[in-house]
PDB file of C-alpha atoms and ligand atoms in Angstrom:
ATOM      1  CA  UNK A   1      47.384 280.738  74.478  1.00 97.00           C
ATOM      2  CA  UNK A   2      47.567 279.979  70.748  1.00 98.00           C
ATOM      3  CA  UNK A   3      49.087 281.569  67.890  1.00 98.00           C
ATOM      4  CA  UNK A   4      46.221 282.331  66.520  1.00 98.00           C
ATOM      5  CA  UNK A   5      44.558 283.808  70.273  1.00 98.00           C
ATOM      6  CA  UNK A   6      47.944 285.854  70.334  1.00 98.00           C
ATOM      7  CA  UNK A   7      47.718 287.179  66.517  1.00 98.00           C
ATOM      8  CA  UNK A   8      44.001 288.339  66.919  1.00 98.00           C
ATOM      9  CA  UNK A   9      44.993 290.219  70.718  1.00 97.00           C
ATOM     10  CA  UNK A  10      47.694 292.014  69.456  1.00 97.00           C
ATOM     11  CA  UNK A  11      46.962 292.525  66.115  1.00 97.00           C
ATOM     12  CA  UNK A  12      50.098 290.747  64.093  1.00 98.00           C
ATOM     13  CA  UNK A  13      50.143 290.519  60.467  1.00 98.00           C
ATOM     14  CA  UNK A  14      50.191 286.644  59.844  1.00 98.00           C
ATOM     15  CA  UNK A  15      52.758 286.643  56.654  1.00 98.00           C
ATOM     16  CA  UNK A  16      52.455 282.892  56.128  1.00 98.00           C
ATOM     17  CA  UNK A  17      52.395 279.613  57.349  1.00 98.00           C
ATOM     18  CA  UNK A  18      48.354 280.053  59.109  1.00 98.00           C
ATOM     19  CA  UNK A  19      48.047 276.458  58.569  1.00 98.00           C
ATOM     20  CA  UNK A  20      49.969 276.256  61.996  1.00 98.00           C
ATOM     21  CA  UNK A  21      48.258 278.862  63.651  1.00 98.00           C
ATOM     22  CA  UNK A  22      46.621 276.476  66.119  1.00 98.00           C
ATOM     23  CA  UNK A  23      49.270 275.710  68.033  1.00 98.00           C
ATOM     24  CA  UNK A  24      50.085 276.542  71.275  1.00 98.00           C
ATOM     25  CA  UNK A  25      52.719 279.349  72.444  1.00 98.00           C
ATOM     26  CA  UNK A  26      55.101 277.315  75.617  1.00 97.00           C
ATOM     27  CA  UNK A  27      56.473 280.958  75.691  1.00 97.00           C
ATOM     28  CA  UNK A  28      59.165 283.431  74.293  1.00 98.00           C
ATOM     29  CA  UNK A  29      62.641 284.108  72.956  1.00 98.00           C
ATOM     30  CA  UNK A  30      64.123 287.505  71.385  1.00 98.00           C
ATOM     31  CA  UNK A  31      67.548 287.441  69.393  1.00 98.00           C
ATOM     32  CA  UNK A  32      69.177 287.744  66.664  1.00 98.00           C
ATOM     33  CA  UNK A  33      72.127 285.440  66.330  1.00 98.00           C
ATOM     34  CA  UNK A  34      70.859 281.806  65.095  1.00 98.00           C
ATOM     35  CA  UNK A  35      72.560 280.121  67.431  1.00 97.00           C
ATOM     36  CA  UNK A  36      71.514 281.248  70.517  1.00 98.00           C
ATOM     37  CA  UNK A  37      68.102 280.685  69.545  1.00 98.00           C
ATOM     38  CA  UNK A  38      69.639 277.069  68.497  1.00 98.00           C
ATOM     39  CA  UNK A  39      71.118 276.848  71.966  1.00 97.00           C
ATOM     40  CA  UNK A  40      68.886 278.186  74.246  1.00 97.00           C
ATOM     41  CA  UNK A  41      65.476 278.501  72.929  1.00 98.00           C
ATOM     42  CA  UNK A  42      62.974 275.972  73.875  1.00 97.00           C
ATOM     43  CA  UNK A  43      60.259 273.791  71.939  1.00 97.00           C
ATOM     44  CA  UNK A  44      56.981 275.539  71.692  1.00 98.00           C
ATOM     45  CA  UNK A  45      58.106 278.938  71.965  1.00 98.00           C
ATOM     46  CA  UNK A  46      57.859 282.027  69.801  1.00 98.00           C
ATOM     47  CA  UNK A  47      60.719 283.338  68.247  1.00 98.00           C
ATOM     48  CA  UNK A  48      61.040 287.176  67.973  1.00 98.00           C
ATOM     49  CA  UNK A  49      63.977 288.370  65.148  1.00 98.00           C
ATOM     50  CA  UNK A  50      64.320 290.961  62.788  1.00 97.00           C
ATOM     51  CA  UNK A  51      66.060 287.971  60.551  1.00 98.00           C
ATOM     52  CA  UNK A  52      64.369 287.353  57.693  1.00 98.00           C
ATOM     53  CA  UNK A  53      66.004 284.738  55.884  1.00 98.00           C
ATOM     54  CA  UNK A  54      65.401 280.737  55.375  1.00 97.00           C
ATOM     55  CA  UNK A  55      67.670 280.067  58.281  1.00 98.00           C
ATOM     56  CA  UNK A  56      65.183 281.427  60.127  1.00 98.00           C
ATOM     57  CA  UNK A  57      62.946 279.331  59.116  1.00 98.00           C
ATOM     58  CA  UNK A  58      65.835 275.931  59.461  1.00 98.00           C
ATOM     59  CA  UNK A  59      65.931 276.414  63.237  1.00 98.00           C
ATOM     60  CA  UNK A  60      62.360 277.074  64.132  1.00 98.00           C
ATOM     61  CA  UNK A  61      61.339 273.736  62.435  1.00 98.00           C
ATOM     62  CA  UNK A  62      64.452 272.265  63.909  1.00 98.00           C
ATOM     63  CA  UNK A  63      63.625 273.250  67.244  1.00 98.00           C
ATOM     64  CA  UNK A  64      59.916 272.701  66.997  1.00 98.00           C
ATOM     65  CA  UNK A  65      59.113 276.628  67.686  1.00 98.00           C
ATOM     66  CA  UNK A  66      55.184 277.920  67.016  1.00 98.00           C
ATOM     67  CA  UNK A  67      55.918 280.860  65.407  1.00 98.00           C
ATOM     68  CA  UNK A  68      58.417 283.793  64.143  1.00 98.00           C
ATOM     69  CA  UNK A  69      57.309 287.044  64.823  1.00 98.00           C
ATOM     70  CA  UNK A  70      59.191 289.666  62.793  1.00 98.00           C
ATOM     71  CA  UNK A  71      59.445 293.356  64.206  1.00 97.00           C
ATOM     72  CA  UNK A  72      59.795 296.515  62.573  1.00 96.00           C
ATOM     73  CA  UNK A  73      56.985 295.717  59.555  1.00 97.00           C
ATOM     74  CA  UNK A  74      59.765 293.514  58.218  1.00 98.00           C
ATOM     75  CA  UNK A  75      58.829 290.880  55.264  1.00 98.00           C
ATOM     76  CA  UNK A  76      60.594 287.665  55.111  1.00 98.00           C
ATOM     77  CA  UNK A  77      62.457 286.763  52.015  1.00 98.00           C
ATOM     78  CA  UNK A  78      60.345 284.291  49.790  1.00 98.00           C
ATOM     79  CA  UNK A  79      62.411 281.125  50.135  1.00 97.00           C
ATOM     80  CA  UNK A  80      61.524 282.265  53.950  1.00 98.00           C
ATOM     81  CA  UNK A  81      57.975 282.319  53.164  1.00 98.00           C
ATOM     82  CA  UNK A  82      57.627 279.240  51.045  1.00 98.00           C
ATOM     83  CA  UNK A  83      59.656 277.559  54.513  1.00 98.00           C
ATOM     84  CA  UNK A  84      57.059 278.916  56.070  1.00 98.00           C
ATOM     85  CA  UNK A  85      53.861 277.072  54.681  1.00 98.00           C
ATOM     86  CA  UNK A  86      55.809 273.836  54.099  1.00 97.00           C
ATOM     87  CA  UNK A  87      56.568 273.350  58.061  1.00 97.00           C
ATOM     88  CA  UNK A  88      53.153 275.060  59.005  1.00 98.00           C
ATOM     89  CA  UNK A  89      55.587 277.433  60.957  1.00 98.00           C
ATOM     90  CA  UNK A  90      53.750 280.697  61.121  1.00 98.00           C
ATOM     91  CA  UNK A  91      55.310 284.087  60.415  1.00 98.00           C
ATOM     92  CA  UNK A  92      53.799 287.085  61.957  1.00 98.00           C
ATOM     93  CA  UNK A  93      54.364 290.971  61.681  1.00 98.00           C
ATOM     94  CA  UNK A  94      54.154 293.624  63.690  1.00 97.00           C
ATOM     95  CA  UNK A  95      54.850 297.367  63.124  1.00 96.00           C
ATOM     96  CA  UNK A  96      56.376 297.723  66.901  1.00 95.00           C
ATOM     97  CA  UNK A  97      59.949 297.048  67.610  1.00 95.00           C
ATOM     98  CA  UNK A  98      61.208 294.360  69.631  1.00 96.00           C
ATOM     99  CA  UNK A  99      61.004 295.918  73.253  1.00 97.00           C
ATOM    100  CA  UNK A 100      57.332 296.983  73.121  1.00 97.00           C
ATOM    101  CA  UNK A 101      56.414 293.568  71.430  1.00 97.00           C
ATOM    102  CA  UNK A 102      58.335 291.248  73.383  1.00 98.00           C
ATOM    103  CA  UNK A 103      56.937 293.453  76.785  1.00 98.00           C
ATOM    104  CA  UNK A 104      53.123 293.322  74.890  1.00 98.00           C
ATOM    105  CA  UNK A 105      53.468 289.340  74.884  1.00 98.00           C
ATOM    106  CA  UNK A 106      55.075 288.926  78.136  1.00 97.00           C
ATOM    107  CA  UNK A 107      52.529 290.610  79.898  1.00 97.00           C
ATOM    108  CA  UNK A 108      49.863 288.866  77.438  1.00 96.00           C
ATOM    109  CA  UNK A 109      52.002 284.988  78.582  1.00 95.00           C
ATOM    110  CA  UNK A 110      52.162 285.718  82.253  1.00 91.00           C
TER     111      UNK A 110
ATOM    112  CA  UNK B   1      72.302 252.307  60.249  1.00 94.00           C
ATOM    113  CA  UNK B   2      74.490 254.442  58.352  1.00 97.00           C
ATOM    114  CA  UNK B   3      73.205 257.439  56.865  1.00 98.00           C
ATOM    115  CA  UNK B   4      75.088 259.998  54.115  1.00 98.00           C
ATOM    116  CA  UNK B   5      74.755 263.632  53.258  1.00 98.00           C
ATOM    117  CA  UNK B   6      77.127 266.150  50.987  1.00 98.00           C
ATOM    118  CA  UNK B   7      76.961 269.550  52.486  1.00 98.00           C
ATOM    119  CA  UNK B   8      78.434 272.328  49.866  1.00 98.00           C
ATOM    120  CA  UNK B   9      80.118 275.273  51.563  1.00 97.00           C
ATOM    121  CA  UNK B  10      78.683 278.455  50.990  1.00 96.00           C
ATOM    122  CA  UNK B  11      75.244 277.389  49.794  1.00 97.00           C
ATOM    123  CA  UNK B  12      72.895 279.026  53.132  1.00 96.00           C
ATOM    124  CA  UNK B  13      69.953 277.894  51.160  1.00 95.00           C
ATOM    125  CA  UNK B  14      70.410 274.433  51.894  1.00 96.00           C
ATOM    126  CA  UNK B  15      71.931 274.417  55.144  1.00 97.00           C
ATOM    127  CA  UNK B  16      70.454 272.392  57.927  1.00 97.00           C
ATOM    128  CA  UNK B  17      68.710 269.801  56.023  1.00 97.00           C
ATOM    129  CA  UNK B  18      70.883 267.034  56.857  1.00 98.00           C
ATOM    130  CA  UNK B  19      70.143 268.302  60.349  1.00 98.00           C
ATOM    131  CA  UNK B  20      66.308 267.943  58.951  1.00 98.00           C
ATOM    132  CA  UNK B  21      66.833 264.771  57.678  1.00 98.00           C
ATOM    133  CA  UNK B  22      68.111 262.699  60.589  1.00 98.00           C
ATOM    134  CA  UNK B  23      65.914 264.353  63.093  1.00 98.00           C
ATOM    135  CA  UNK B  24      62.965 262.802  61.100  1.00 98.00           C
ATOM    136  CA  UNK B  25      64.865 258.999  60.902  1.00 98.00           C
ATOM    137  CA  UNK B  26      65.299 259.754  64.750  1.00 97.00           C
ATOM    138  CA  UNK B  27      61.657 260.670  64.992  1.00 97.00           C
ATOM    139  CA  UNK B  28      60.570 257.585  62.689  1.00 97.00           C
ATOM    140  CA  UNK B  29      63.021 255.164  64.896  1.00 96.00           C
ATOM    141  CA  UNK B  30      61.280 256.524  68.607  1.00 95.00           C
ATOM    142  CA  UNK B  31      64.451 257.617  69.871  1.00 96.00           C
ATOM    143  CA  UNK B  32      63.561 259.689  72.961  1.00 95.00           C
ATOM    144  CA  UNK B  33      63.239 262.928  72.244  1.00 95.00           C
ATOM    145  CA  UNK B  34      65.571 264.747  74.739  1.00 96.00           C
ATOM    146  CA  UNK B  35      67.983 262.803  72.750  1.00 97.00           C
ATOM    147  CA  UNK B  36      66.559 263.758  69.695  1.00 97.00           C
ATOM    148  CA  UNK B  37      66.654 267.596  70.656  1.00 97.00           C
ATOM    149  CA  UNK B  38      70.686 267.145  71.958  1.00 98.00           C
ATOM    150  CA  UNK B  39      71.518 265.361  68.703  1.00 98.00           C
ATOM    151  CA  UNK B  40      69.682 268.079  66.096  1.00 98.00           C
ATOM    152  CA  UNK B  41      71.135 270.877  67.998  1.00 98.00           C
ATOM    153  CA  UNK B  42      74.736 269.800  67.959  1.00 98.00           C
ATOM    154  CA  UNK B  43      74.589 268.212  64.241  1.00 98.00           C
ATOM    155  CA  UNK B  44      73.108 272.108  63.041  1.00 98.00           C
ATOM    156  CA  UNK B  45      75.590 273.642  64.421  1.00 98.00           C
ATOM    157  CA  UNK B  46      78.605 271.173  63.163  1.00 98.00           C
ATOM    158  CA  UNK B  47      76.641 271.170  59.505  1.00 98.00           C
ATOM    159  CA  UNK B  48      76.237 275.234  59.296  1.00 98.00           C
ATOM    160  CA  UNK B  49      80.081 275.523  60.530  1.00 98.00           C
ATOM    161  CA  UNK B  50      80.949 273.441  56.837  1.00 98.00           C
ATOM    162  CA  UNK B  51      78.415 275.759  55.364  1.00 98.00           C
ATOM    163  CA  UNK B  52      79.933 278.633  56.779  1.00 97.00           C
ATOM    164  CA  UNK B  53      84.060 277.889  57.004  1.00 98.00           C
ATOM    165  CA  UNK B  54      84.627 275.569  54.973  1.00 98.00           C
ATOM    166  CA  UNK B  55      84.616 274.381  51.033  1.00 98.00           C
ATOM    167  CA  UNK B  56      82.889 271.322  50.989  1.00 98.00           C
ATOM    168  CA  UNK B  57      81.845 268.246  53.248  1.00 98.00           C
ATOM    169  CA  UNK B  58      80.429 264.739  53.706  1.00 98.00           C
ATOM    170  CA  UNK B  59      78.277 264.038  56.992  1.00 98.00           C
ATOM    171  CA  UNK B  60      77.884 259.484  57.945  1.00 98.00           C
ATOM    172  CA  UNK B  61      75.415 259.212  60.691  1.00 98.00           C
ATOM    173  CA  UNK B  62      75.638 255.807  62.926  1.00 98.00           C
ATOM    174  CA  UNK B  63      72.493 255.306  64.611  1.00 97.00           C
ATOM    175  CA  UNK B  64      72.134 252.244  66.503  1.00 95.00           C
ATOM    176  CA  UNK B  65      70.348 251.305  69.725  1.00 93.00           C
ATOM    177  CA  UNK B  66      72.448 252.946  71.862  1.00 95.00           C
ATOM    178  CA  UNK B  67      74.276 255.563  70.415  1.00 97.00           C
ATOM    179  CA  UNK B  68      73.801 258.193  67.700  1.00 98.00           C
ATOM    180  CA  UNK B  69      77.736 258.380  66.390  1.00 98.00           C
ATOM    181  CA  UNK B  70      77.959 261.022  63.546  1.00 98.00           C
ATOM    182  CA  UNK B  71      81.171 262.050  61.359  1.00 98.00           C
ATOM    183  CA  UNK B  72      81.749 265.403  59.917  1.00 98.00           C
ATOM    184  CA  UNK B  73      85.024 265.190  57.706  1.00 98.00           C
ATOM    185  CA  UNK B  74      85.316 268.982  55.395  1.00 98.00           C
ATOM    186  CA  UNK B  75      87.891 270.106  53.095  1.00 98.00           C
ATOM    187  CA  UNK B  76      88.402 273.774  54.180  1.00 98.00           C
ATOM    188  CA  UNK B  77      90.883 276.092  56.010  1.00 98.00           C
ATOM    189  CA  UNK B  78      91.110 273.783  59.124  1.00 98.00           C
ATOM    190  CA  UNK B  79      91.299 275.334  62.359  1.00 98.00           C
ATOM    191  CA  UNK B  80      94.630 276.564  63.242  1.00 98.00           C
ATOM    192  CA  UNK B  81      94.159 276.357  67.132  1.00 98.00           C
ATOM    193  CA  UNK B  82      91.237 274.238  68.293  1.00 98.00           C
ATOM    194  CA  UNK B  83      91.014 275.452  72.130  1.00 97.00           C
ATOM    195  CA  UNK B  84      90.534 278.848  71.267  1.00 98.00           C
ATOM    196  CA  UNK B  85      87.959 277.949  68.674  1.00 98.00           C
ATOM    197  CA  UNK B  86      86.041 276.215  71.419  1.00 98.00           C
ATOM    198  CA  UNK B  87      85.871 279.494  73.497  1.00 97.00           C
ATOM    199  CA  UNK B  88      82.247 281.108  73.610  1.00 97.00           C
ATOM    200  CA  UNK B  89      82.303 284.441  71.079  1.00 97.00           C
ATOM    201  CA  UNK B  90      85.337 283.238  69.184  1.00 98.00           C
ATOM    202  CA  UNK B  91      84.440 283.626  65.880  1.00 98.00           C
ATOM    203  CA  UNK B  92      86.372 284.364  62.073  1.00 97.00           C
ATOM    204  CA  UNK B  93      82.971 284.571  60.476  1.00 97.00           C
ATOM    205  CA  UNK B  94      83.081 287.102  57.825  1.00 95.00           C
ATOM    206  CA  UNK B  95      80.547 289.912  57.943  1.00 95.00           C
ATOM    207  CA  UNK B  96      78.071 288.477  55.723  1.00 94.00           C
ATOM    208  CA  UNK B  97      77.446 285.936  57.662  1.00 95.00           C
ATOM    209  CA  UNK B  98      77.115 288.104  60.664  1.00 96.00           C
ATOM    210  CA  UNK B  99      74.832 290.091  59.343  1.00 96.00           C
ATOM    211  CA  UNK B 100      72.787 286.792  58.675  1.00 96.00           C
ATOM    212  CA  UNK B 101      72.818 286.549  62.589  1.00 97.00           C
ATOM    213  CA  UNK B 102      75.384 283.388  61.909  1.00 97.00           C
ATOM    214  CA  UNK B 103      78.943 284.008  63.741  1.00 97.00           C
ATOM    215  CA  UNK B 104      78.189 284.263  67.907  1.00 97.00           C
ATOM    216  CA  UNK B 105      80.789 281.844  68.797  1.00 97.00           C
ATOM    217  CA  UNK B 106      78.503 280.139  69.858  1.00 98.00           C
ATOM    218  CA  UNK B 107      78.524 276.846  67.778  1.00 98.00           C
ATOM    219  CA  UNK B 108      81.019 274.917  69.264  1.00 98.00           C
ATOM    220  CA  UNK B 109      80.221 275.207  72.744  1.00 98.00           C
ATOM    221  CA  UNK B 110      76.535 274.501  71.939  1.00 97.00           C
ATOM    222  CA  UNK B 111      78.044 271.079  70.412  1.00 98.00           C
ATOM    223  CA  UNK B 112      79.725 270.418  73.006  1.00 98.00           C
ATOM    224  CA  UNK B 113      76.873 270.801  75.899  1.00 98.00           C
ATOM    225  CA  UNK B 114      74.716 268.455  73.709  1.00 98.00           C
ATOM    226  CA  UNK B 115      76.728 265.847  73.343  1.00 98.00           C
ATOM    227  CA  UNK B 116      78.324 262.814  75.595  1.00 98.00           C
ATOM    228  CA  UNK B 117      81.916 263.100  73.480  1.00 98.00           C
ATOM    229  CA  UNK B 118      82.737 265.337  71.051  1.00 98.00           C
ATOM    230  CA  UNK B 119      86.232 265.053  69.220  1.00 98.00           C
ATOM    231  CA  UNK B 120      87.841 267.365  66.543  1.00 98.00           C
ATOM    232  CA  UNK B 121      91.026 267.154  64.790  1.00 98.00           C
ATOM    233  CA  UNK B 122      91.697 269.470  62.342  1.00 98.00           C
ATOM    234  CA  UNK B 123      94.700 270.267  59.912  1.00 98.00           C
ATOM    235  CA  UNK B 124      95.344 273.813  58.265  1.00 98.00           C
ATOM    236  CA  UNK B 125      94.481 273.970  54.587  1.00 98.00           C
ATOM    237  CA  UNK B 126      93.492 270.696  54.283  1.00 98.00           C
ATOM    238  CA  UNK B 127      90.133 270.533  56.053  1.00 98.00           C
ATOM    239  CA  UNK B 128      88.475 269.360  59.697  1.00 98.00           C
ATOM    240  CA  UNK B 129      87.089 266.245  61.382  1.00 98.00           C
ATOM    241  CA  UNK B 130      84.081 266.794  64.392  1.00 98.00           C
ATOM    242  CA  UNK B 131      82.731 263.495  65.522  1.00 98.00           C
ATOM    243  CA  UNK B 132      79.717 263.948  67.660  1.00 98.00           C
ATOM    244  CA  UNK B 133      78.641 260.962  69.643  1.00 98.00           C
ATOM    245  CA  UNK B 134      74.950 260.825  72.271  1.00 98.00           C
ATOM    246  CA  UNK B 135      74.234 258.061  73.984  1.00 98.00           C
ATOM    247  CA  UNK B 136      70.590 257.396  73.482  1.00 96.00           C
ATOM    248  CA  UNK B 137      67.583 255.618  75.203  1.00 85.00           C
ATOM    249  CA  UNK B 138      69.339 255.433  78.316  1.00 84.00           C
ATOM    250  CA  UNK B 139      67.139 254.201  80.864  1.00 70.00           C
ATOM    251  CA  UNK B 140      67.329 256.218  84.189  1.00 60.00           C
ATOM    252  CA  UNK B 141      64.692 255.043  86.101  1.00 50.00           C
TER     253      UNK B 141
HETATM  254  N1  LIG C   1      84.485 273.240  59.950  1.00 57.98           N
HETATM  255  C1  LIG C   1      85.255 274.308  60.214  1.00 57.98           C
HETATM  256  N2  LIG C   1      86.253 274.674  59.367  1.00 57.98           N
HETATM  257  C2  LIG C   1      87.030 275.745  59.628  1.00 57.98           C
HETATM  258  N3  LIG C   1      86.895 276.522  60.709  1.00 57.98           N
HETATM  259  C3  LIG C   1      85.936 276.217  61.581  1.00 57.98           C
HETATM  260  C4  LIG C   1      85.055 275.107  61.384  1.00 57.98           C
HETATM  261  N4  LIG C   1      84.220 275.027  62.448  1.00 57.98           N
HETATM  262  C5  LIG C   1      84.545 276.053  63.245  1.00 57.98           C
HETATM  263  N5  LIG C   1      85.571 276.773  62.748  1.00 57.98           N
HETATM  264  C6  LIG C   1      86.254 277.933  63.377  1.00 57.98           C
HETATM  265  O1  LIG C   1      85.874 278.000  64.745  1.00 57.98           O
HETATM  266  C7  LIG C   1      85.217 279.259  65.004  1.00 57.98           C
HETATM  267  C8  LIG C   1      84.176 279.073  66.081  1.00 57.98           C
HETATM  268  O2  LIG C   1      83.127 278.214  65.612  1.00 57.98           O
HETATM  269  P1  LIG C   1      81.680 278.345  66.237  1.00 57.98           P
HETATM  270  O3  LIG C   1      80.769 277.410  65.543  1.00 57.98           O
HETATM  271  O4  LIG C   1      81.782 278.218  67.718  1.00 57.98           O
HETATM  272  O5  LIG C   1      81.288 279.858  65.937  1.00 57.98           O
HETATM  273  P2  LIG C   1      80.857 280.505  64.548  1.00 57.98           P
HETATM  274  O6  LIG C   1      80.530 279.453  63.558  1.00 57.98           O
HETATM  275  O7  LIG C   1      81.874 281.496  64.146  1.00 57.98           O
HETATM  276  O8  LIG C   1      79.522 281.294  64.979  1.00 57.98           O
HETATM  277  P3  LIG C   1      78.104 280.617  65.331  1.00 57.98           P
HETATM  278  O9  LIG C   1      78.283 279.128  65.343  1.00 57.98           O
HETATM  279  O10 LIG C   1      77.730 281.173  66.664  1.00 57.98           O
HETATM  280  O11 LIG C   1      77.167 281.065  64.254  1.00 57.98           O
HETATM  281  C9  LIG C   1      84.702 279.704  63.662  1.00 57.98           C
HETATM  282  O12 LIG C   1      84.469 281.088  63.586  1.00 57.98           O
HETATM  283  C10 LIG C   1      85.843 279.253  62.748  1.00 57.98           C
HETATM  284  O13 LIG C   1      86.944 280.111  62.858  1.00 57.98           O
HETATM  285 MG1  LIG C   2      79.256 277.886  64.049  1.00 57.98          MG
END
C-alpha cells in the first residue's frame, strides 16, 4: 500500500510533503520518545507521534521512513513543515487518537 | 577521508545534520547500507547527546574502506559515572527535552548495539570523548 492509497482510505489530512506520497508503507511504528523510533523503527515504515517538532522530521529522513502521521488534529511546527517538503517526507493528520489510528492501519497493513 | 562538523549545544534546530551529512558521503561512497543504517543511528544519537548535555562539540569522521571510525570530543559537564550512563532509561535530561520526546535512556545503548567498538572517556566539568567505530563492507559470503 502507498501513502497516498492509505491517505485516501482513511481519510488523513496530508499537512505537507505530498511530493512523497508515492511511496510505499513497509509498515508501522507508534511512540513518542525519538529514540526508540531511532532504535527500533525500520526503513519504510510510518511513523505515528503526537511530536511535532523538526526532530521529527531529522529521524524520519534519517531512517528513510514514508511518512509521519500526527494524531489528535495536531499541526506540525513550520520548521517541521518546511522539513517536510525538502525530504519529500509526508506529514499526515488525523482527528483520531493513536489507538484507533494505529488499530485502523493495522488492520488496513495486514 | 576525514570529515569535520561543529555541533553547538542547545541549538535542536540543527541537530542531526552532521548525522545527515555523512549518511549522504556514505550513500555517495556505496558503502552497504546495513552499514550505513548502524553508522547513522549510532552517530544521531552521539550528536543529539552534545546537543542535549553538553556546551559545545567537534565531530572528525574517518571513512576508509574498511572502517567508518568517528570522534566525538564536547566541552560539557562530563559524565560523572559512565556504567550507569550506559544503563537503558538512565537519563539527566531536563524536562524540556523530555517533553520534546528526547531523554529515554535510550541513546547510549542504541550506540552501542550499532556499533563494532564503542569507547567513552569522559572527565567532569571539562567535557566527553565517544569514539564510534563499524567495520564496513565486510564480505560474508
Ligand atoms: N555528551 C554527553 N555529555 C554529558 N552527559 C552525557 C553525554 N552523553 C550522555 N550523557 C549522560 O548520559 C545519560 C544517558 O544518555 P543517553 O543518550 O543514553 O540518554 P538520554 O540522552 O538522556 O536520552 P535519549 O538518548 O533516549 O534521548 C544522559 O542523560 C546524560 O546524563
Ligand atoms: Mg541521548
Amino acid at each position: 500500500m502507498t501513502v497516498k492509497e492509505l491517505v485516501e482510505a482513511l481519510g488523513l489530512t496530508v499537512i505537507s510533503g505530498a511530493t512523497g506520497l508515492d511511496k510505499e508503507i513497509a509498515g508501522g511504528y507508534v511512540s513518542d520518545l525519538l529514540s526508540d523510533v531511532m532504535g527500533n523503527c525500520d526503513a519504510g515504515k510510518i511513523w505515528i507521534t503526537l511530536q511535532t517538532h523538526k526532530n521529527v522530521m531529522a529521524i524520519a529522513s534519517l531512517k528513510d521512513l514514508s511518512a509521519v502521521i500526527l494524531v489528535k488534529d495536531l499541526k506540525p511546527e513550520p520548521d517541521m513543515a518546511l522539513q517536510s517538503e525538502e525530504e519529500e517526507i509526508p506529514v499526515l493528520g488525523s482527528s483520531l487518537p493513536t489507538f484507533e489510528l494505529a488499530g485502523k492501519i493495522y488492520d488496513l497493513l495486514n | 577521508m576525514v570529515f569535520e562538523f561543529e555541533v553547538q549545544g542547545g541549538d535542536f534546530a540543527t541537530a542531526g545534520n552532521a548525522s545527515s551529512q555523512i549518511k549522504k558521503i556514505l550513500k555517495q561512497l556505496n558503502v552497504d547500507h546495513h552499514d550505513i543504517k548502524r553508522i547513522v543511528v549510532a552517530l544521531y544519537e552521539a550528536e543529539v547527546n552534545i546537543v542535549a548535555h553538553a556546551y559545545k562539540g567537534r565531530i572528525t569522521a574517518n571513512i576508509d574502506t574498511s572502517e567508518v571510525r568517528i570522534l566525538l570530543v564536547d566541552e560539557g559537564p562530563g559524565i560523572p559515572d559512565i556504567e550507569l550512563a550506559m544503563q537503558q532509561g538512565y537519563s539527566t535530561a531536563s524536562s524540556e527535552v523530555r517533553e520534546m520526546g528526547f531523554g529515554a535512556g535510550m541513546g547510549l545503548p542504541n550506540m552501542k548495539k550499532n556499533t563494532d567498538e564503542m569507547r567513552i572517556t569522559s572527565i567532569v566539568d571539562k567535557g566527553t570523548t565517544v569514539e564510534l567505530i563499524v567495520f564496513i563492507n565486510q564480505t560474508t559470503s
